[in-house]
Amino acid sequence: MASSLCLSPLLSATQIKEADPMTKDSCLNESLRCCKTLNQLRQLHCQITKNGLDQIPSTLTKLVNAGAEIASPESLDYARKAFELFKEDVRSDDVLFMLNYLIRGYSSAGLGGEAILLYVRMLVLGITPNHYTFPFVLSGCTKIAAFCEGIQVHGSVVKMGLEEDVFIQNCLIHFYAECGHMDHGRKVFEGMSERNVVSWTSLICGYARGDRPKEAISLFFEMLNKVMVNALVDMYMKCGAIDAAKRLFDECVDRNLVLYNTILSNYVRQGLATEALAIFDEMLQQGPRPDRVTMLSAISASTQLVDLFYGKVCHGYVIRNGLEGWDSIGNVIIDMYMKCGKPEMACRVFDLMSNKTLVSWNSLTAGFIRNGDVESAWEVFNQIPERDAVFWNTMISGLVQKSLFEDAIELFRVMQGEGIKADRVTMMGIASACGYLGAPELAKWVHAYIEKNGIPCDMRLSTALVDMFARCGDPQSAMQVFNKMTERDVSAWTAAIGTMAMEGNGEGATGLFNQMLIQGVKPDVVLFVQVLTACSHGGLVEQGLHIFSLMEDHGISPQIEHYGCMVDLLGRAGLLREAFDLIKSMPMEPNDVVWGSLLAACRVHKNVEMATYAAERINELAPQRAGVHVLLSNIYASAGKWTDVARVRLNLREKGVHKVPGSSSVQVNGVIHEFTSGDESHPEMTHIALMLQEMNCRFSDAGHIPDLSNVLLDVDEQEKKYLLSRHSEKLAIAFGLITTGRSMPIRVVKNLRMCSDCHSFAKMASMIYNREIIVRDNNRFHFFRQGLCSCCDYW
């Protein structure tokens, strides 16, 4: 009965043995946790030994901990015998952990003498106590009023530099109070740089039990003045009432370290790094001496500001005041140097750390990725002694941030192979990578993986899936995920509206925008960019102007991105003069992107004069942009101004700038085939040419006439027809038709905007061959079905 009670929620010991390392460790932990009696622990120990699980390095440590947790004299004796029997076979760190567990267990059982003897045994074995050891030992001393022994433990605390650990200080106050030595307890209390409610309570209770009611009452009211002010400042800061919190802080005449740390940490949490460092400066000049909590906030503030100088000042203070031994301090210093672009300094700090925690390794890995040194990140990643999901997530997210999407997917596969269970953070990174790759089949697999493995699909992960499907040209799946969401923030609505924008569904986007406002969700600057983009792609001029006018009503001043959307909206609709006037009325200087939107509109609507003016402005702002000269050259060519075309192209050659050729890719059977306009080097070019010949004949019979205005060269009509037939997306579509099944959609990715002739070509292909063709150009998706395009020929 005892055995079934112990193992019923878990795998059997044999199953644990055959499980993967993570499952094995998890099941072993759970089995030991379920042991509530010594008999259950003994039976589990027998099964562990019988199945060879006692060879796992951490098993003995967990077994000793389980015995100490039961905390009966018999279970403690059992755990101690196990420790004595096997202590030579484990690392010194594990010996420290086991002794700490035993000391805690004996103290909890009221066997303070045994706890003290184990502490002495620890010192005899040459094991250095840590900051967990002393509270357990002091608890044992308190239980049996071992005053002399407690005094010696206090001395060891001071000798090891742990006298400012709040937890240890509270234990010392409690120990002295219970032993009736209130003066000693008060001395510890007065020397504390940081006090919490436990500190005050321990001292007040000691005075009350020691028949000193006046001191107890006086201390209680002193606590209300100090603790209440601190609590109010903390509350105001967390509620966003920053000015009220600062006013209360300034009015407090007796500002202690706790109060300084409270306002400092909250400033950092709110992203007010400059204000945080001003408080830190005040502390250095006239306030209490900063402690490690202070320095955590000050270094974090330096990091937020990317202020290397101030970060070094903080680092110097840490070294001068002996705070570098705290691993949390070392970790934030590593992060600071990495974010300030000094990885060599971060490595130096890391190498000097005596206790490298998982956070330390993670900070180093993430820092290398942030600085673009993926190779060093891999080296660190491969050296990490125990890699949990956090490390894998850091590496995957870092690879995605550096646009190494295929590497991120590959690392995810390795992660699965090592038996590491993915979580929602993992899948957010993978969904992002998949979206940028534009791989629809992989996107469906990712979604299925999440559902199959029961990964909680919260609001953030659902939003990532909406964005992933949208980028993969699958708006139906994107909206299915969105519609299933029970909770939606502004990011979720932005992703859904962006889905509508990418397929040119302006009406759908504005409908979602209105629905969002009805539900009381406050729009932000990013959402307005998406909905204005959708209006531009859908030709919804009136709706776009109305939504633009609503921005001020929602407390948002239009930024340059919003003005760029409006110029694009007006320009696409042929309202070039209105677009130009809007640029001239902007409250900020228009950038090259804004002028570029006008230039693109001038090409569509053949306004050579305005195009020339816009190109000149772009050349002043961003002379390195080759695409501007190419676009201007094309505008001149469309107008038949070949002299101007020659002049612009000569200017390009003199600058050493080359026009980016149009290229399109299509994936067939997992292989990506890329085609460049005019290039006939593909191994299947013979079949592609025959397919194009057939398509042109069938299209001609259906009434299709090539738009030769898209050939911007001064050549004869026959040559123009040939050049037009070799545009990259036509080559890709023809290849897709001859290599994929009849019911399969053809997905093409192009690096440039589709020309009008290729657009008509794709519409005809979708109708005559009854195939869905999806083209993702550098601006949007085009979904061709039955001779129609989702953009309604407005792009």
PDB file of C-alpha atoms in Angstrom, residues 18 22 41 44 83 128 182 293 307 327 358 366 408 433 475 549 580 598 620 777 789:
ATOM      1  CA  GLU A  18      14.079   3.855 -19.707  1.00  0.00           C
ATOM      2  CA  MET A  22      14.535  15.214 -18.641  1.00  0.00           C
ATOM      3  CA  LEU A  41      11.188   6.581   1.214  1.00  0.00           C
ATOM      4  CA  LEU A  44      11.540   4.028  -3.285  1.00  0.00           C
ATOM      5  CA  PHE A  83      25.008  10.718   3.312  1.00  0.00           C
ATOM      6  CA  THR A 128      32.689  26.309   3.025  1.00  0.00           C
ATOM      7  CA  MET A 182      17.872  42.192  23.111  1.00  0.00           C
ATOM      8  CA  VAL A 293      20.065  45.968  -4.313  1.00  0.00           C
ATOM      9  CA  ASP A 307      25.771  54.515 -20.898  1.00  0.00           C
ATOM     10  CA  ASP A 327      26.114  36.377  -8.759  1.00  0.00           C
ATOM     11  CA  LEU A 358      22.377  29.602 -15.419  1.00  0.00           C
ATOM     12  CA  ALA A 366      22.302  36.442 -25.405  1.00  0.00           C
ATOM     13  CA  ALA A 408      16.685  28.814 -35.771  1.00  0.00           C
ATOM     14  CA  ALA A 433      11.202  32.375 -38.088  1.00  0.00           C
ATOM     15  CA  PRO A 475      -4.862  34.751 -44.396  1.00  0.00           C
ATOM     16  CA  SER A 549      -7.929  62.364 -38.468  1.00  0.00           C
ATOM     17  CA  PHE A 580       2.696  66.763 -52.519  1.00  0.00           C
ATOM     18  CA  LEU A 598       5.517  60.015 -54.084  1.00  0.00           C
ATOM     19  CA  GLU A 620      19.910  64.848 -51.192  1.00  0.00           C
ATOM     20  CA  ASP A 777       6.439  40.768 -54.008  1.00  0.00           C
ATOM     21  CA  CYS A 789      -6.461  39.054 -58.023  1.00  0.00           C
TER      22      CYS A 789
END
